[in-house]
mmCIF file of C-alpha atoms in Angstrom:
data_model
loop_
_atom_site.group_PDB
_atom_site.id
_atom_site.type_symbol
_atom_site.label_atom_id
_atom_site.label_comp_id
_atom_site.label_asym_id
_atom_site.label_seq_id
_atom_site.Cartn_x
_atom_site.Cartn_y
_atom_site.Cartn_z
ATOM 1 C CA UNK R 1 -24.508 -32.139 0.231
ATOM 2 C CA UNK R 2 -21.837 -35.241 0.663
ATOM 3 C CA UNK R 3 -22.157 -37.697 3.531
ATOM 4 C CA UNK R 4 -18.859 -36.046 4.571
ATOM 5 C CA UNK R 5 -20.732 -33.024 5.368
ATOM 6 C CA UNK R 6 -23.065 -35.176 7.795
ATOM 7 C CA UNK R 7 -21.677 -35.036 11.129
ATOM 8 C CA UNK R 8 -21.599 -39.003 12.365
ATOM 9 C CA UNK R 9 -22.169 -37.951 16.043
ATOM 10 C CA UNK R 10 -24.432 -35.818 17.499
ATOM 11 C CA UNK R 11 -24.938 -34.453 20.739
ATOM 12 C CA UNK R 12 -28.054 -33.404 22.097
ATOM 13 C CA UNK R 13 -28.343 -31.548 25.309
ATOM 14 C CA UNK R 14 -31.652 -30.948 26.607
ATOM 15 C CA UNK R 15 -34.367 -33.549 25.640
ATOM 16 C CA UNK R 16 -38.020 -31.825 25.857
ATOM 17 C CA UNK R 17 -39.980 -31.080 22.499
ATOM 18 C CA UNK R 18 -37.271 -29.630 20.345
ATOM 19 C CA UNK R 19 -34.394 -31.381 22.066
ATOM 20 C CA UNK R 20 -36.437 -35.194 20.981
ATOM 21 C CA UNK R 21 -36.961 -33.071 18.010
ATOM 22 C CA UNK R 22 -33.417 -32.840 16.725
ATOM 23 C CA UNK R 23 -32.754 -36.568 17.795
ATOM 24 C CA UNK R 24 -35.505 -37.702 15.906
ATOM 25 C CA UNK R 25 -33.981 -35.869 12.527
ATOM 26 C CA UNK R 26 -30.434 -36.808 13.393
ATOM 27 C CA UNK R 27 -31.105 -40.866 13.669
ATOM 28 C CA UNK R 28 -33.324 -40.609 10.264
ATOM 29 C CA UNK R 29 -30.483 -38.575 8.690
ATOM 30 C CA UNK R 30 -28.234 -41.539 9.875
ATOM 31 C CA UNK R 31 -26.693 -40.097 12.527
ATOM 32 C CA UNK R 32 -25.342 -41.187 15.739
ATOM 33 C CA UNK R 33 -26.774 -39.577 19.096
ATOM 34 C CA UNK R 34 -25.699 -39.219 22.394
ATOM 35 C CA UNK R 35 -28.082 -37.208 24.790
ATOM 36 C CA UNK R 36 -27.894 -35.466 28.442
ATOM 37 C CA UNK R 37 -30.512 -34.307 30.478
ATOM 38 C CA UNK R 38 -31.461 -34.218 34.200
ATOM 39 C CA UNK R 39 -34.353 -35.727 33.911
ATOM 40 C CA UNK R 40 -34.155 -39.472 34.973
ATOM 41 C CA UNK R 41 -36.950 -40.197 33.176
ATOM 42 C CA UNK R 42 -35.702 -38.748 29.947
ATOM 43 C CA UNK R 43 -34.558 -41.396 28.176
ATOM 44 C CA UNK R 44 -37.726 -43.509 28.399
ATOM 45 C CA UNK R 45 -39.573 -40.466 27.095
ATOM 46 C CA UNK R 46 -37.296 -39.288 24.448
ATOM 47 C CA UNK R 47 -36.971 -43.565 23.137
ATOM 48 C CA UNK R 48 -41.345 -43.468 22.773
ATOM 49 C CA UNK R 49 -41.060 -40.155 21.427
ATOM 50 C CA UNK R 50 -39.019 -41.009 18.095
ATOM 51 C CA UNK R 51 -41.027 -44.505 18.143
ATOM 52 C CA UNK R 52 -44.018 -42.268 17.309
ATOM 53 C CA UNK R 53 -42.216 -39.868 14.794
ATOM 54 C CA UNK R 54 -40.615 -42.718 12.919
ATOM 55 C CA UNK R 55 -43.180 -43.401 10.463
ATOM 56 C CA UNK R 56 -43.871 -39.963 9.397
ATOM 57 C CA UNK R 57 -39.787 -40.190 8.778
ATOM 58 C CA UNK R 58 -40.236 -43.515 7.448
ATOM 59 C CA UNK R 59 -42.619 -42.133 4.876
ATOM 60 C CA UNK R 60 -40.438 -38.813 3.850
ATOM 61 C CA UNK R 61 -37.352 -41.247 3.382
ATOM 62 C CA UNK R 62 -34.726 -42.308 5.740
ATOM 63 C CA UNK R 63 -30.860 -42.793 5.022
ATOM 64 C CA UNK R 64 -29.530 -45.672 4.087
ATOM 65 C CA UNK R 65 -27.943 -46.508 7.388
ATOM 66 C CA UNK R 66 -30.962 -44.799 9.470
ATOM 67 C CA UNK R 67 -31.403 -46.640 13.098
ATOM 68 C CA UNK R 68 -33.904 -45.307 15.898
ATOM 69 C CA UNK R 69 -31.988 -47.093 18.215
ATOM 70 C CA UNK R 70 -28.272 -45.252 17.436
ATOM 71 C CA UNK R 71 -29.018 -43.398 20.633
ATOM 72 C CA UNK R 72 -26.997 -42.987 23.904
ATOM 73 C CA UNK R 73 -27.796 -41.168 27.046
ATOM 74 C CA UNK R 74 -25.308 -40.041 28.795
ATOM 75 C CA UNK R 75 -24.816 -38.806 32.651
ATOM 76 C CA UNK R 76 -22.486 -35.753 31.580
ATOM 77 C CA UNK R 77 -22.096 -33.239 29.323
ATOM 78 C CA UNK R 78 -18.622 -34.230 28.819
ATOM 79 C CA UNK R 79 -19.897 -37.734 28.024
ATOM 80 C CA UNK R 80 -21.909 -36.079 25.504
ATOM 81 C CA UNK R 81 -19.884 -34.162 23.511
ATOM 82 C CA UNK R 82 -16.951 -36.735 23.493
ATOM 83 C CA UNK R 83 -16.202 -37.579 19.673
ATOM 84 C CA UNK R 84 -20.007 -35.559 18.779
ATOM 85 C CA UNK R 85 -19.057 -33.870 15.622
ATOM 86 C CA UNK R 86 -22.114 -31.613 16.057
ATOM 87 C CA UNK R 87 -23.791 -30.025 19.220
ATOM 88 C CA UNK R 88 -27.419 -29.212 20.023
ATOM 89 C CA UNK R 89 -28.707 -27.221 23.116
ATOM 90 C CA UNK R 90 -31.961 -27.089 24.079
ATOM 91 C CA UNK R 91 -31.941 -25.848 28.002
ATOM 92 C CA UNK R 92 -34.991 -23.650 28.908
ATOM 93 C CA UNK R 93 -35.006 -20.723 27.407
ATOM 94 C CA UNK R 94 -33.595 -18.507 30.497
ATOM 95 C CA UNK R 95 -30.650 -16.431 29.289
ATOM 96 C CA UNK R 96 -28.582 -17.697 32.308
ATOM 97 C CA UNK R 97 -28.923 -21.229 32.047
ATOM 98 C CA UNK R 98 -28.020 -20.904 28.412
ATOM 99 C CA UNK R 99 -25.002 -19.409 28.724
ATOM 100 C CA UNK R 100 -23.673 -20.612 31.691
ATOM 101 C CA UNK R 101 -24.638 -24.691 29.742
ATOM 102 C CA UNK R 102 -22.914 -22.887 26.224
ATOM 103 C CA UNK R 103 -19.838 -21.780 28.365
ATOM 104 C CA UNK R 104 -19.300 -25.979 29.931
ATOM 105 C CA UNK R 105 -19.853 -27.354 26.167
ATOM 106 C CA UNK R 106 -17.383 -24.760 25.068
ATOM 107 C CA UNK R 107 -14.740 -25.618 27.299
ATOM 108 C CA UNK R 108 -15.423 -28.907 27.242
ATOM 109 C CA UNK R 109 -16.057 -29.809 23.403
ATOM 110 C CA UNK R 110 -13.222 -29.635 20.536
ATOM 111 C CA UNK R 111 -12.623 -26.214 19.027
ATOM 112 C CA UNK R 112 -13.794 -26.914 15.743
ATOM 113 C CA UNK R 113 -17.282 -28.146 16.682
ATOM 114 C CA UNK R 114 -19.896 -26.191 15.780
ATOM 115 C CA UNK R 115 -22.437 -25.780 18.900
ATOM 116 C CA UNK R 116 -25.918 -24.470 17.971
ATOM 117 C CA UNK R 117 -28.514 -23.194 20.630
ATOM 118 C CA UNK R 118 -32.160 -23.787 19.504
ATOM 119 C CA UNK R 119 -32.974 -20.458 21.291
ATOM 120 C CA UNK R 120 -36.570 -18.744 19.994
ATOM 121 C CA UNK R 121 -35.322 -15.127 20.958
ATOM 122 C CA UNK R 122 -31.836 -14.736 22.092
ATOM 123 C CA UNK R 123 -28.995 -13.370 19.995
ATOM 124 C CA UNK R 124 -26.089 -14.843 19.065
ATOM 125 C CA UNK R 125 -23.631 -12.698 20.776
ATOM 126 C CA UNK R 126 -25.295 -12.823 24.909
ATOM 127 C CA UNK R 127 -25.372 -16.548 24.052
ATOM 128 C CA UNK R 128 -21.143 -16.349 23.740
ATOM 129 C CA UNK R 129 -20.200 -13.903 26.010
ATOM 130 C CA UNK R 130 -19.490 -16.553 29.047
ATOM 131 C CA UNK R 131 -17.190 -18.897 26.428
ATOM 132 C CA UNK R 132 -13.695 -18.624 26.677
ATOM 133 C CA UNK R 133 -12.222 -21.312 24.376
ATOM 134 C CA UNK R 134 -13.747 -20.832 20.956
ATOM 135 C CA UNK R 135 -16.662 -18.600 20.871
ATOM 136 C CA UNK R 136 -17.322 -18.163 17.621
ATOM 137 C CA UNK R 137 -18.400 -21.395 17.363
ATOM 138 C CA UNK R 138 -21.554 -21.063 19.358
ATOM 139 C CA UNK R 139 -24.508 -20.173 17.492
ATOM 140 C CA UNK R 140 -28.369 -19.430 16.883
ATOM 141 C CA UNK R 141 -29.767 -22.810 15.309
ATOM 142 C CA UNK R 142 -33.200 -22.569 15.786
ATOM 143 C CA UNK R 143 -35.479 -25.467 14.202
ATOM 144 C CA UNK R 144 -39.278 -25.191 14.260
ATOM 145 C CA UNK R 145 -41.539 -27.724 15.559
ATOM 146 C CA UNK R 146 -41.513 -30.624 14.795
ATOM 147 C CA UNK R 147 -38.109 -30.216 14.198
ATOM 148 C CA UNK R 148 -37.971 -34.014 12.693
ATOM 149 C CA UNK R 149 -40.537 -32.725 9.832
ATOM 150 C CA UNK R 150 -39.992 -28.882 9.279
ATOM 151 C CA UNK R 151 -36.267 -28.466 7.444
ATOM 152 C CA UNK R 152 -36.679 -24.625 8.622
ATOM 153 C CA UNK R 153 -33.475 -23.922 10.859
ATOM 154 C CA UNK R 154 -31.805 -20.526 10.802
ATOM 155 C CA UNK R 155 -28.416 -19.770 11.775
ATOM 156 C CA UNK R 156 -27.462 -16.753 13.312
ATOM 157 C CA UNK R 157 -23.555 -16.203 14.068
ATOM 158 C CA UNK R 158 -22.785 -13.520 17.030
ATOM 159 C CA UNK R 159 -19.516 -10.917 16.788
ATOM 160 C CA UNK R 160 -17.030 -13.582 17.665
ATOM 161 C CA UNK R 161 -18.556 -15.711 14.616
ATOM 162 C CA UNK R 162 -16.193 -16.457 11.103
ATOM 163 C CA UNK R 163 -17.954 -17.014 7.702
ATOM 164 C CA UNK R 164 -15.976 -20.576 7.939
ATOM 165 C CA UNK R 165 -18.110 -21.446 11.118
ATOM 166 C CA UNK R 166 -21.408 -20.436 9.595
ATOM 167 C CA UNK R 167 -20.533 -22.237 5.945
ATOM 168 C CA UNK R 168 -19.794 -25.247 8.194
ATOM 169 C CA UNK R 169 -22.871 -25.290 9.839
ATOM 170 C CA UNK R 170 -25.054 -24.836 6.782
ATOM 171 C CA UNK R 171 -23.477 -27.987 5.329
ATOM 172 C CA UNK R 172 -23.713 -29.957 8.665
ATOM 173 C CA UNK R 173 -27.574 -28.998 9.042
ATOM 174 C CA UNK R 174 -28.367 -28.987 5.310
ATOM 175 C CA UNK R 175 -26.827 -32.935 5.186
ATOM 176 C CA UNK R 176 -29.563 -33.505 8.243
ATOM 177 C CA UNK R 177 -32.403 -32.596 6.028
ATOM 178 C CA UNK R 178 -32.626 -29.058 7.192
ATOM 179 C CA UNK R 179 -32.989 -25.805 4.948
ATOM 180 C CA UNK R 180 -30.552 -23.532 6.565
ATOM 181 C CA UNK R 181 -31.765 -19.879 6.605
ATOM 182 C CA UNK R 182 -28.280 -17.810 7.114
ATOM 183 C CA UNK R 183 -29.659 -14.996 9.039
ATOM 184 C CA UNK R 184 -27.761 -11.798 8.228
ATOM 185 C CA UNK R 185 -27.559 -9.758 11.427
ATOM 186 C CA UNK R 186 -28.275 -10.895 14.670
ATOM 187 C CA UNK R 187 -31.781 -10.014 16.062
ATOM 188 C CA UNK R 188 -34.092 -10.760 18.714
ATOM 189 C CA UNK R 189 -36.229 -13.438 17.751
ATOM 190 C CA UNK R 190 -34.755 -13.671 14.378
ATOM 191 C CA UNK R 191 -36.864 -13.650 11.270
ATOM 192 C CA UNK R 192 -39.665 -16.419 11.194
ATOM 193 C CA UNK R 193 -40.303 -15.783 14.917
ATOM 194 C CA UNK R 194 -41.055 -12.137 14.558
ATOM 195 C CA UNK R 195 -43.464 -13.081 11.749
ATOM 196 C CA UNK R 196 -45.658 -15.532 13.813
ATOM 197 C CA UNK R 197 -45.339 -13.536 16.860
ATOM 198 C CA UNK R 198 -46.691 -10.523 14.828
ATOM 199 C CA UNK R 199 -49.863 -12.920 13.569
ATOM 200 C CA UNK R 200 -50.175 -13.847 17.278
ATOM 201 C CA UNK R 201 -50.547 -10.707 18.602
ATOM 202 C CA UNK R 202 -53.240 -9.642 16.521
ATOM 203 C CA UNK R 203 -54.758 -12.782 16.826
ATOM 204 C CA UNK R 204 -55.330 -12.607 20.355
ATOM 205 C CA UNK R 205 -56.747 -8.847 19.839
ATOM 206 C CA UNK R 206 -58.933 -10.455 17.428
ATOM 207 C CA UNK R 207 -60.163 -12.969 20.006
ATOM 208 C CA UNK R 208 -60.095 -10.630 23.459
ATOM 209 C CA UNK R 209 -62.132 -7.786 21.382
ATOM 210 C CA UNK R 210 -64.722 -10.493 20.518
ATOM 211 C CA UNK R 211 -64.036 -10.153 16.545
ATOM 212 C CA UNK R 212 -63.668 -13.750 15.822
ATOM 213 C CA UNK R 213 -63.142 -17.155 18.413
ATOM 214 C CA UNK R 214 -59.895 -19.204 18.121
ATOM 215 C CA UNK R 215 -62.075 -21.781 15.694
ATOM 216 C CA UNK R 216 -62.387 -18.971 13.360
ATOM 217 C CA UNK R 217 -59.016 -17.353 13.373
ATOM 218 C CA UNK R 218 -57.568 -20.674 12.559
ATOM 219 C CA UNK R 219 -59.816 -21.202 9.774
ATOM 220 C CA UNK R 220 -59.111 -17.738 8.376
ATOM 221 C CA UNK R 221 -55.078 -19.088 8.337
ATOM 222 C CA UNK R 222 -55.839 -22.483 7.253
ATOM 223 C CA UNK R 223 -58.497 -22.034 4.307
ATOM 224 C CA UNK R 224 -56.769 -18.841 3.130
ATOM 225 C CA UNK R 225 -53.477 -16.916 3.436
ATOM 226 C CA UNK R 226 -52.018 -20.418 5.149
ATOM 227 C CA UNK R 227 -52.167 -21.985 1.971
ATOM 228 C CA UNK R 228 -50.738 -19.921 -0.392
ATOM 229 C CA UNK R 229 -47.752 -18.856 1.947
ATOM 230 C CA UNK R 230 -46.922 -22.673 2.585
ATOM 231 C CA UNK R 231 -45.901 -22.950 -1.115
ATOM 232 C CA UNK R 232 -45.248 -18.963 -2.273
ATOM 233 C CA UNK R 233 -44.616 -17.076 1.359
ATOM 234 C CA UNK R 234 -45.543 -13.420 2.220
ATOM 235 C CA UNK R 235 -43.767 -11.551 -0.515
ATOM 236 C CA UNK R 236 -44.443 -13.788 -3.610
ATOM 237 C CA UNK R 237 -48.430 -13.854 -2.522
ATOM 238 C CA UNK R 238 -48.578 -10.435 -2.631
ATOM 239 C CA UNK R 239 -46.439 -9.915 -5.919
ATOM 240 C CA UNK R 240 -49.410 -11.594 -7.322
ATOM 241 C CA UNK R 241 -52.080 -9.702 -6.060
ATOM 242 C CA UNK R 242 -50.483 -6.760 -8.139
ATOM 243 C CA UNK R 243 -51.198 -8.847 -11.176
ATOM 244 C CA UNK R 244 -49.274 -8.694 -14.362
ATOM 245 C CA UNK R 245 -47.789 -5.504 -12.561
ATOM 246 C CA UNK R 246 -46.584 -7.670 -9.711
ATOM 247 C CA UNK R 247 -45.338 -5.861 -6.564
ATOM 248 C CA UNK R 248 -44.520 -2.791 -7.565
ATOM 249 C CA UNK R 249 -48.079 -2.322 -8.887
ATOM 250 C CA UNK R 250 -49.428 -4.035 -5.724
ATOM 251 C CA UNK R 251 -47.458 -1.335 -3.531
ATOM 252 C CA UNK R 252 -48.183 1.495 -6.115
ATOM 253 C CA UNK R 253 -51.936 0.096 -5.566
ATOM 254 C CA UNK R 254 -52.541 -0.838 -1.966
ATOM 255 C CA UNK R 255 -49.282 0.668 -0.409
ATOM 256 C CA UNK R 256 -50.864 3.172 1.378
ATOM 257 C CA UNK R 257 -53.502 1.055 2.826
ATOM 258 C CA UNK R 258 -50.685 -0.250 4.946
ATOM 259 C CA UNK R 259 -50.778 3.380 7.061
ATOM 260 C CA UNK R 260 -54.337 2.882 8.336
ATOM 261 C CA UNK R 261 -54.469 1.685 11.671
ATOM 262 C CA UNK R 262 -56.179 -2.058 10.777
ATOM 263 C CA UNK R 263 -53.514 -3.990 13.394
ATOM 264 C CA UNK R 264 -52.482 -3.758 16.775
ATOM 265 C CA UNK R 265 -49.238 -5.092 16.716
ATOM 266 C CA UNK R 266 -48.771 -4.588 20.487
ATOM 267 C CA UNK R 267 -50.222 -7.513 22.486
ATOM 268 C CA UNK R 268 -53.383 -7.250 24.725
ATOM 269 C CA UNK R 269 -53.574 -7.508 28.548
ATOM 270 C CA UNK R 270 -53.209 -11.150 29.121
ATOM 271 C CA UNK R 271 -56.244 -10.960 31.373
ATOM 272 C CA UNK R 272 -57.609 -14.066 33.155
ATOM 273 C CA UNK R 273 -61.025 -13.239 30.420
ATOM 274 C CA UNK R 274 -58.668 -13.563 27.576
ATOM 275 C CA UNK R 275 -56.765 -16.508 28.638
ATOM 276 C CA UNK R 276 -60.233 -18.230 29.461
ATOM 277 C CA UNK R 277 -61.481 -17.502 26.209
ATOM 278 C CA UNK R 278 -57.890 -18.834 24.020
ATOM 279 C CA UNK R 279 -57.802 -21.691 26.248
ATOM 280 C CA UNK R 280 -61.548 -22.775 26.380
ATOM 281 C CA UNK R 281 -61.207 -22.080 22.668
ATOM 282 C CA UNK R 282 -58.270 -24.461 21.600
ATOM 283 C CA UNK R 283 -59.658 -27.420 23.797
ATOM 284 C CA UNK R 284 -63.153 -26.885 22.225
ATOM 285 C CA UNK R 285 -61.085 -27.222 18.213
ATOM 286 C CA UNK R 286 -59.629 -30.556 20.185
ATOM 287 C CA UNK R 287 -62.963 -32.065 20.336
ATOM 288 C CA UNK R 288 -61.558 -34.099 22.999
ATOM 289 C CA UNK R 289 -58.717 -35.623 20.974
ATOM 290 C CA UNK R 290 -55.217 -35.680 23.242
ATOM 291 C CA UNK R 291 -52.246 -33.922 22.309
ATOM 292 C CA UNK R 292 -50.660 -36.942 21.165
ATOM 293 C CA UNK R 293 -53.223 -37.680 18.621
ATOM 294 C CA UNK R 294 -52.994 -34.723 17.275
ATOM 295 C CA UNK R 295 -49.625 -34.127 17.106
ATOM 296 C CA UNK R 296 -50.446 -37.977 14.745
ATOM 297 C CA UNK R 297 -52.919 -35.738 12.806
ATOM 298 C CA UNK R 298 -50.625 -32.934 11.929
ATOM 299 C CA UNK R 299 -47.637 -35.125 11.504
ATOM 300 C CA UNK R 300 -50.065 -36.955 8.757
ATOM 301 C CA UNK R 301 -50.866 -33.496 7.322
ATOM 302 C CA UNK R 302 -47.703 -32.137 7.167
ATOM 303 C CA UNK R 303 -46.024 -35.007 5.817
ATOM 304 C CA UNK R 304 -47.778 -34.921 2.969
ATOM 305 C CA UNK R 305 -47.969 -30.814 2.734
ATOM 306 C CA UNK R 306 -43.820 -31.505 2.494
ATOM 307 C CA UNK R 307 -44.443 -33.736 -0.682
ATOM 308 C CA UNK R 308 -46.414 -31.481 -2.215
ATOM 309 C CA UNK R 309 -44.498 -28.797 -1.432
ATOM 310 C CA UNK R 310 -41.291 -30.365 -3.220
ATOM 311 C CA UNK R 311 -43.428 -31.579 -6.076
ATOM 312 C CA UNK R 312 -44.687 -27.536 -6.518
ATOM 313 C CA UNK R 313 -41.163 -25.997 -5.788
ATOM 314 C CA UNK R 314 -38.568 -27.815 -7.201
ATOM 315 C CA UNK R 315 -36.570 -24.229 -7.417
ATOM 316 C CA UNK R 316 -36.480 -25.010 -3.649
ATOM 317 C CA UNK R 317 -33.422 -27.048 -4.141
ATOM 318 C CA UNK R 318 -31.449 -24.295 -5.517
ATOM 319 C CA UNK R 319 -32.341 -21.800 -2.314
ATOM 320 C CA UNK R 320 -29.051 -22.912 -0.393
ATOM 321 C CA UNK R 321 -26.880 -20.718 -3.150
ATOM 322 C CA UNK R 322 -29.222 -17.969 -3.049
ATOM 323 C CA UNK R 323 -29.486 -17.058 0.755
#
């Protein structure tokens, strides 16, 4: 991607997790930011936050012309968006409050500016239906935590949405760092989503039928199919389990396993016993250790999981074309 391609302004609406997230990424990309939120106490928490991501960014490379302190908060959203060449929202994830924020940036923000919701769940199309200037220009792009290390962010364009718009978000995100994921039809909860959520609700079956404690369902992701998927995924992995047959052996082979009723793909009962059990669970893996140094620990971890990765998958840089 050119620096062209990178927008030089960013807005940011919405400044919890993901919101800090996606300023974090844009400052290391070189970026300008200017942020909104209600919170009076945002900026303050937002300024510490990116002081402790900065040297896992540090580490992974920052542009030439990268400055943790190219940040703004604003006390509007038409503050924000004035002369952002790129918009982020990251309101609570409440359908209404989405789309009634998505329908003020609309009419508020040039038509050509391509505003991306980091919604988990909601399609494209509710998220547009209140925007009256240039719809099609609102979209699904949803970034994974921590948004500042993971390049995952898929796109997802609703029925007012042009090819143009979603090419010129690809570029915008992919000159940020990100690995754009063009989703092809809009979905709840897109693609990655449905996958974890899928692993979560038969790991909390797992746990509430007394099969295995948190400790152990972690380790079972972690120490085995964790690994291979962070460098091959679900599909590759298994095309080598069919061996020099690859996956059409494997399906031939174990196919049919895939009918017998080994998941429960339908969440428990979130009972008080099963929340007492995930919760006691996770803060017993803590060993005491606060969120924040853990969040240091993974950041460590993944950091160097991303260097790896790139060493292992250099094909990786070709994926843009392919999706």
């Amino acid at each position: 991607m050119t620096a062209s391609e990178l927008p030089r302004t960013v807005a940011v609406i919405g400044t919890g997790v993901i919101g800090n997230g996606w300023i974090a990424r844009a400052l290391a990309a070189g970026c300008r930011v200017t942020a909104f939120d209600l919170d009076p106490t945002a900026a303050e928490r937002t300024r510490a936050f990116v002081a402790r991501a900065w040297p896992a960014l540090e580490r992974l490379g920052l542009a030439d012309n990268a400055d943790q302190h190219a940040l703004t908060f604003v006390d509007s959203l038409a503050a924000a968006v004035e002369g952002a060449e790129l918009i982020q929202e990251n309101v609570p994830e409440r359908l209404e409050i989405k789309r009634a924020t998505l329908a003020e940036l609309d009419a508020l923000a040039a038509p050509e500016v391509v505003i991306g919701s980091s919604t988990s769940g909601i399609k494209p199309s509710d998220l547009q239906s209140a925007c009256t200037k240039a719809p099609g220009r609102v979209i699904v792009a949803h970034p994974f935590n921590p948004v500042y290390l993971l390049p995952l962010v898929e796109l997802v364009g609703g029925e007012h949405t042009s090819p143009a718009v979603t090419e010129r978000a690809k570029a915008q995100y992919a000159a940020m760092g990100m690995r754009p994921l063009v989703v092809r039809r809009e979905i709840e909860g897109h693609v990655a989503d449905r996958l974890m959520e899928a692993l979560w609700r038969e790991a909390l079956h797992l746990v509430n039928d007394g099969v295995a404690t948190t400790e152990e369902v972690d380790a079972a992701v972690v120490y085995g199919c964790g690994l291979r998927w962070s460098l091959m995924g679900t599909f590759l992995t298994f095309h080598l389990a069919g061996g020099d047959g690859g996956m059409r052996h494997m399906l031939h082979q174990f196919g049919p396993a895939l009918k017998l009723p080994w998941t429960k793909l339908e969440a428990p009962e979130l009972t008080e016993e099963l929340i007492d059990k995930v919760a006691d669970g996770c803060e017993h893996q803590a060993a005491g250790r606060s969120v924040a140094e853990l969040e240091t620990r993974r950041d460590a971890f993944l950091t160097e999981l991303l260097e790896l990765t790139q060493k292992y998958w250099p094909e990786a840089e070709g994926l843009q074309s392919r999706i």
